C-alpha positions in Angstrom: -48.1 79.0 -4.2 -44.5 79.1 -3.9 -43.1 81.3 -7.4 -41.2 79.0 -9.9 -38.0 80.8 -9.4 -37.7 80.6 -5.6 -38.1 76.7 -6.8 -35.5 77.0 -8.9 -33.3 79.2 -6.3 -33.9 77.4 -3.5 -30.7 74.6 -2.5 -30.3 71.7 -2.9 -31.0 68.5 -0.4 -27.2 66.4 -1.0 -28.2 63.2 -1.7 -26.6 60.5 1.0 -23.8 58.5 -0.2 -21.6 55.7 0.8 -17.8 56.4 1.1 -16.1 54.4 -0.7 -14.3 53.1 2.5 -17.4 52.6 4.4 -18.5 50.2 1.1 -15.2 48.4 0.7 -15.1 47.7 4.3 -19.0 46.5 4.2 -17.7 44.3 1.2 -14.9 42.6 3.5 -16.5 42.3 6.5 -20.2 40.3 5.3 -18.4 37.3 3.9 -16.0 37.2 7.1 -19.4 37.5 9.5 -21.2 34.9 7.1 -18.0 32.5 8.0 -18.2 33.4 11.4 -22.1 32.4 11.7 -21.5 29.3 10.0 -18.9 28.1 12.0 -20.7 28.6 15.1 -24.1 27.1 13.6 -21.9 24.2 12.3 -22.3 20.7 14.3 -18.8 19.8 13.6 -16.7 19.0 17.1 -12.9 19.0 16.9 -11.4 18.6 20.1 -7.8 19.2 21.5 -5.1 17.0 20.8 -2.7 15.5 23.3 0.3 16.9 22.2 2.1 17.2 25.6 2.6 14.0 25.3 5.2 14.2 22.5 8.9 14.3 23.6 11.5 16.8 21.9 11.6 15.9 17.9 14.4 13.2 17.3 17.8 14.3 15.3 17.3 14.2 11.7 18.5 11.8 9.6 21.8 12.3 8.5 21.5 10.9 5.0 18.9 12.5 3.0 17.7 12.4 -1.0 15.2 15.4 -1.3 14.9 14.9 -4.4 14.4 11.6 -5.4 11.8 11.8 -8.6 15.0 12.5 -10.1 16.1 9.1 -10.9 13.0 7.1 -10.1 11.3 4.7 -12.4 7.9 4.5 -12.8 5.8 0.9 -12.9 2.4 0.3 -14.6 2.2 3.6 -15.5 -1.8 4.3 -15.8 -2.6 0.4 -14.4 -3.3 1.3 -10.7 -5.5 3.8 -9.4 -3.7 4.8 -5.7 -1.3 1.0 -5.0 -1.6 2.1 -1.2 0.4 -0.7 0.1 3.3 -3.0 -1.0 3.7 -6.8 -0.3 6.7 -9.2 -1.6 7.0 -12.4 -2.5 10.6 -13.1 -3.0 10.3 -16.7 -4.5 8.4 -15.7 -7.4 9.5 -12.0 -7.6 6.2 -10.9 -7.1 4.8 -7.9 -5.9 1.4 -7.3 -4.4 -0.9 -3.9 -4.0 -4.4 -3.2 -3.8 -5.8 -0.3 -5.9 -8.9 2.2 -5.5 -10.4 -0.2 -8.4 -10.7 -2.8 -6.0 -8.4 -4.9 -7.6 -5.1 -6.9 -6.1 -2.6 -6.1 -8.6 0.1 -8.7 -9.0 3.6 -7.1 -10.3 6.2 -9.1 -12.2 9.5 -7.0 -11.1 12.3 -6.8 -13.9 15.3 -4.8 -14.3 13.7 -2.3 -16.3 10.0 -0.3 -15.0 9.0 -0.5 -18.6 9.2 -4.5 -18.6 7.7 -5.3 -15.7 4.0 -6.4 -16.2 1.2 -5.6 -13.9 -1.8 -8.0 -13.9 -5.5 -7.7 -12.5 -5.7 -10.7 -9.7 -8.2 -10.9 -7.8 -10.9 -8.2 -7.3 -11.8 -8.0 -3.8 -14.8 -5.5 -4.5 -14.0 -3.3 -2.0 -11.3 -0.4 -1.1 -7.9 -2.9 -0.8 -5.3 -1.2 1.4 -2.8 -2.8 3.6 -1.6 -6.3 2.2 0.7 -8.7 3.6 2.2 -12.5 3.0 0.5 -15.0 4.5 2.6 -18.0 6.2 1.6 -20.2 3.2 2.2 -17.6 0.5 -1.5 -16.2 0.6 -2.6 -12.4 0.7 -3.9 -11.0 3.7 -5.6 -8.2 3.0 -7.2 -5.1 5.1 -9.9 -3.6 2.6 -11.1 -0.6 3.9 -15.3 -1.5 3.2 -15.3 -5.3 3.3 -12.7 -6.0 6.8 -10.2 -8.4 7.0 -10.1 -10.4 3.8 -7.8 -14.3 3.0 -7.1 -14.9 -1.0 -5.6 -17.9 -1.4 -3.1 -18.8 -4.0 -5.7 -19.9 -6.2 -7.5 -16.3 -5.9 -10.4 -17.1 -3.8 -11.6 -14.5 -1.3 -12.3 -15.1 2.5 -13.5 -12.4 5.0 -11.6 -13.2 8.2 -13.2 -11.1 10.4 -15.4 -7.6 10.0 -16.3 -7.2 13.4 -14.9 -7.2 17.0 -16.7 -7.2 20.3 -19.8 -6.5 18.4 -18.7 -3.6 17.1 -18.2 -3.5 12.8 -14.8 -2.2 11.5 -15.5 0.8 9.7 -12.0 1.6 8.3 -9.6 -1.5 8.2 -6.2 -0.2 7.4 -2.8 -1.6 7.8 -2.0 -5.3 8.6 0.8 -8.0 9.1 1.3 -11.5 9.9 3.9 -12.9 12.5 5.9 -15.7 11.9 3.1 -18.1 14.2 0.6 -16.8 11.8 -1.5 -14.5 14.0 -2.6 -11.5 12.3 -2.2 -8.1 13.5 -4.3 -5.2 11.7 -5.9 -1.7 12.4 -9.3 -0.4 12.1 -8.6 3.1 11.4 -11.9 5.1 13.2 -14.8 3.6 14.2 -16.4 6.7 13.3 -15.0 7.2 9.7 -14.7 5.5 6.4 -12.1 5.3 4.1 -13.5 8.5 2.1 -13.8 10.5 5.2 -10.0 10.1 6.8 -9.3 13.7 6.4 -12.5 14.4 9.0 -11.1 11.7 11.2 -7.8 14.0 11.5 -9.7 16.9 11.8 -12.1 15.8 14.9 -9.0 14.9 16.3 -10.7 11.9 19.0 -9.2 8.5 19.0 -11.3 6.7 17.5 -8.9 3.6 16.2 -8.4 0.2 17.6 -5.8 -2.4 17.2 -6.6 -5.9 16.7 -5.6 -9.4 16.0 -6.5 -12.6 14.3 -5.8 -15.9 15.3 -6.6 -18.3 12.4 -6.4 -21.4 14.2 -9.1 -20.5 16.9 -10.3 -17.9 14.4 -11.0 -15.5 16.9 -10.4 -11.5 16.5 -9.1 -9.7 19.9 -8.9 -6.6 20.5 -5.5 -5.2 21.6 -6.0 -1.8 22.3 -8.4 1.2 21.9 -8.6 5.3 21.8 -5.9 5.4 19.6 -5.5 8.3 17.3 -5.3 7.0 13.5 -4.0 3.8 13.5 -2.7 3.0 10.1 0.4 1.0 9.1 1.7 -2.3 10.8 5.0 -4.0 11.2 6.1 -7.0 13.7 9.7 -7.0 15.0 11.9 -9.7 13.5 12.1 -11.4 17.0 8.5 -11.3 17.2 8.1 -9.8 20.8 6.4 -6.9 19.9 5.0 -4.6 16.8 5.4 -1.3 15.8 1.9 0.7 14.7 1.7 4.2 13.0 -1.1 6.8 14.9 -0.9 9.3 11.5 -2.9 12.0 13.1 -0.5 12.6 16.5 3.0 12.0 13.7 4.4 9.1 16.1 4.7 5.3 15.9 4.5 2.9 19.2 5.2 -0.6 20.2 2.9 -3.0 21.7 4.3 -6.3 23.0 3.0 -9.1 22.0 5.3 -12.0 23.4 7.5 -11.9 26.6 7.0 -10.0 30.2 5.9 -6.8 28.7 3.4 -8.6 26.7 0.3 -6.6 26.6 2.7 -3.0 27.0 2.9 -0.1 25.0 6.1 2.0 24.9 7.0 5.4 22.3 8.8 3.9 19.0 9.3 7.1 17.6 7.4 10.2 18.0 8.1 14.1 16.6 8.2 12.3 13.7 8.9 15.1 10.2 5.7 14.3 9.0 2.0 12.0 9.4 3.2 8.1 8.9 1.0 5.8 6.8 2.7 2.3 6.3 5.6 0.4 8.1 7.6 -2.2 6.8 10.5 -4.0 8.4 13.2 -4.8 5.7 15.0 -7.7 7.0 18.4 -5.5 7.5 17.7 -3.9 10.2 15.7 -0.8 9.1 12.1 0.2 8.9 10.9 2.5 6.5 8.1 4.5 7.4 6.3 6.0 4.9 5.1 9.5 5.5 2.2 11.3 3.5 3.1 14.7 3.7 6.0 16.8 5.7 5.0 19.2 9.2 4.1 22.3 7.2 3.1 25.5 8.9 -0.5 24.9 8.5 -0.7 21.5 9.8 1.2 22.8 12.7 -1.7 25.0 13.2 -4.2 22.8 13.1 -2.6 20.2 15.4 -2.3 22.8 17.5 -5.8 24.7 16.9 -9.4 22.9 16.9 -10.6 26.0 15.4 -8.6 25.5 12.2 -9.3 21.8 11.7 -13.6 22.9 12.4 -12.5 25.4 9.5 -10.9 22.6 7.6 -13.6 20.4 7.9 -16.2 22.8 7.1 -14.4 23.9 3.7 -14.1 20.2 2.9 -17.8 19.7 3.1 -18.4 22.4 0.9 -15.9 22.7 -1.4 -13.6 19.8 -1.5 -10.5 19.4 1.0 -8.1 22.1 1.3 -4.7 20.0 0.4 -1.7 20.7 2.8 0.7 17.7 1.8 4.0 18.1 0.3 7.6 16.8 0.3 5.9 13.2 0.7 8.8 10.0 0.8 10.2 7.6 3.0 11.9 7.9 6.2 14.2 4.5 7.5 14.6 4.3 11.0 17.3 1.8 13.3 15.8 -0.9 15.2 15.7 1.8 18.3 13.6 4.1 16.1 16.8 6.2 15.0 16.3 8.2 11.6 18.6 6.7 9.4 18.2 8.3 6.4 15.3 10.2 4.5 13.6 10.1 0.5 11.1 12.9 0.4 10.6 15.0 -3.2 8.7 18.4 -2.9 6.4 17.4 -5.4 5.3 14.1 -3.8 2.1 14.0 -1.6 0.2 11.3 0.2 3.1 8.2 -0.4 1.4 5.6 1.5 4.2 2.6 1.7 8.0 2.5 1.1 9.4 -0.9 1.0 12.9 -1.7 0.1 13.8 -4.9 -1.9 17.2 -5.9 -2.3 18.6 -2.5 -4.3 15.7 -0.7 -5.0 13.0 1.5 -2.5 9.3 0.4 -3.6 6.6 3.3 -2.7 2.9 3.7 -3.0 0.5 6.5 -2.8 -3.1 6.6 -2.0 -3.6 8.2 -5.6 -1.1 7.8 -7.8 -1.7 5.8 -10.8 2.0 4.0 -10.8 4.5 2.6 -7.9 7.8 5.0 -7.8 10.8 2.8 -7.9 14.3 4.2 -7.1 17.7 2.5 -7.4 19.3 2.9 -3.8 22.6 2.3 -5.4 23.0 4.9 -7.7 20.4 7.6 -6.0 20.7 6.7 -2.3 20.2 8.8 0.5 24.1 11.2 1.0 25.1 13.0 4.3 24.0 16.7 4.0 26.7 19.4 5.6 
């Protein structure tokens, strides 16, 4: 046997360690290959987005308000839950919204926010979002779940339509009504709800359709297909053509619905500063377009990259969506789609509508629990230098 002191003499094996740079780089680099697997395992399919087919970004507007919380009023403070879109009747001062509640909310304007009284209408059980006046003073109404929906004065609910061509409307969105009565609206995806738009924009397909409703013959047409987000809807004041938001690709177009380009579609605007959501003509000569969030860096990138919106849409499954939006407001535009003049705040996101009536600019958000009201006359829009 070996003697107990060449034991004790003999050296000693090093025991192996990790360097500490070899550990912390182990440490980075496991959750960056666990992302990588699950991306490539994940089913999710964003494809490319057409945007060649945007022209150079228009001038400006030269009269701006960044910061137009400062000023605003707010109505029915804690009484709506998200008043996505804005109709007004002007003989009875009334406004109407839908809200995330399911409830039409009827809105007695006064000169102060803190008198005006907000009152539960009619409930349409549903997600309420675009609303518009019908020729005899009923709502027409574009719920998200339940389709194309007629309340009458008297508050009773009528699904016009929640189907086309065989083929149910899984997102109805914006609407409005021309002056024959014919009803034009858009069903947002035929892939997506409501509670999934933010994986409609991040698949990036065009998946929307716009439509019309004829209440005479009651009979829905479809006007036009593959279109990317449809959302908000305004016919012209001569009623030969309307103008239709398509959020994801930031650009509104006309369609002609009267006359020999009847059946055309032609750029509006496109480049726009930020994704549209509503239109609304305001009888001067201006729409307002309401845009949910400004062109920040990282929705640049993902317009740009499919990779980022996969990522985005991954994260939203299993966390909750990543939120992007900022300097939310209003932008007006000429009757030749001209930026007029801009109402954005840095702390708004997701405004929905803006619709001006006589002095004051009306907005609603998909998730606000009030409707922003600001005085045009003393916090309008000024030329920047």
């Amino acid at each position: 046997m070996p003697d107990s002191k060449d034991l004790a003499s003999s050296p000693k094996v090093p025991s192996k360690r990790l360097s500490w740079p070899l550990l912390l780089f182990s440490s980075a680099m496991l959750p960056v290959i666990a992302a990588v697997v699950v991306y490539h395992l994940d089913s999710f399919d964003a494809a490319p987005m057409p945007l060649h087919e945007l022209s150079q970004p228009p001038e400006p507007a030269l009269l701006r308000n960044d910061r137009m919380l400062q000023g605003a009023e707010l109505l029915g403070v804690g009484k709506f839950q998200g008043p996505e879109d804005i109709a007004y009747d002007p003989e009875s001062e009334v406004i109407y919204t839908g809200s995330g509640d399911g409830w039409i909310k009827r809105v007695w304007l006064n000169e102060s926010a803190s008198d005006s009284v907000v009152e539960n209408w009619v409930s349409t059980g549903g997600r309420p979002l675009g609303v518009a006046l019908g020729l005899d003073n009923e709502v027409i109404v574009a719920d998200a779940y339940k389709g194309l929906l007629n309340i009458s004065r008297e508050g009773a609910v009528e699904v016009l339509a929640d189907e086309a061509e065989g083929l149910r409307f899984k997102f109805t969105d914006g609407v409005d009504v021309a002056k024959d009565g014919v009803i034009y609206f858009t069903d947002a995806s035929q892939k997506y709800s409501f509670h999934e738009f933010a994986r409609d924009v991040f698949e990036g397909r065009p998946y929307g359709r716009l439509l019309s409703y004829d209440p005479v013959s009651k009979r829905t047409q479809v006007l036009l297909t593959d279109i990317y987000f449809p959302n908000g809807v305004a016919v012209s004041p001569n009623q030969e053509y309307l103008v239709f938001c398509e959020t994801s690709m930031r650009r509104c177009k006309k369609y002609y619905i009267q006359g020999n380009k009847k059946g055309h579609v032609e750029k509006f605007i496109d480049n726009l500063p930020g994704m549209p959501d509503n239109i609304r003509y305001d009888g001067e000569g201006h729409y307002w377009i309401a845009l949910a969030t400004e062109n920040t860096m990282w929705w640049d990138l993902a317009f740009k990259y499919p990779l980022v919106r996969k990522a985005l849409a991954i994260i939203e499954r299993a966390i909750g969506r990543v939120h992007m939006e900022k300097n939310s407001g209003v932008l007006a535009v000429d009757m030749g789609g001209k930026p007029v003049a801009q109402y954005r705040d840095v702390e708004l996101n997701m405004i929905s509508t803006g619709m001006k009536i006589k002095k004051h600019l009306y907005c609603g958000s998909v998730f606000y629990p009030y409707i922003i009201r600001l005085n045009l006359d003393q916090h309008g829009a000024e030329a920047r230098s």
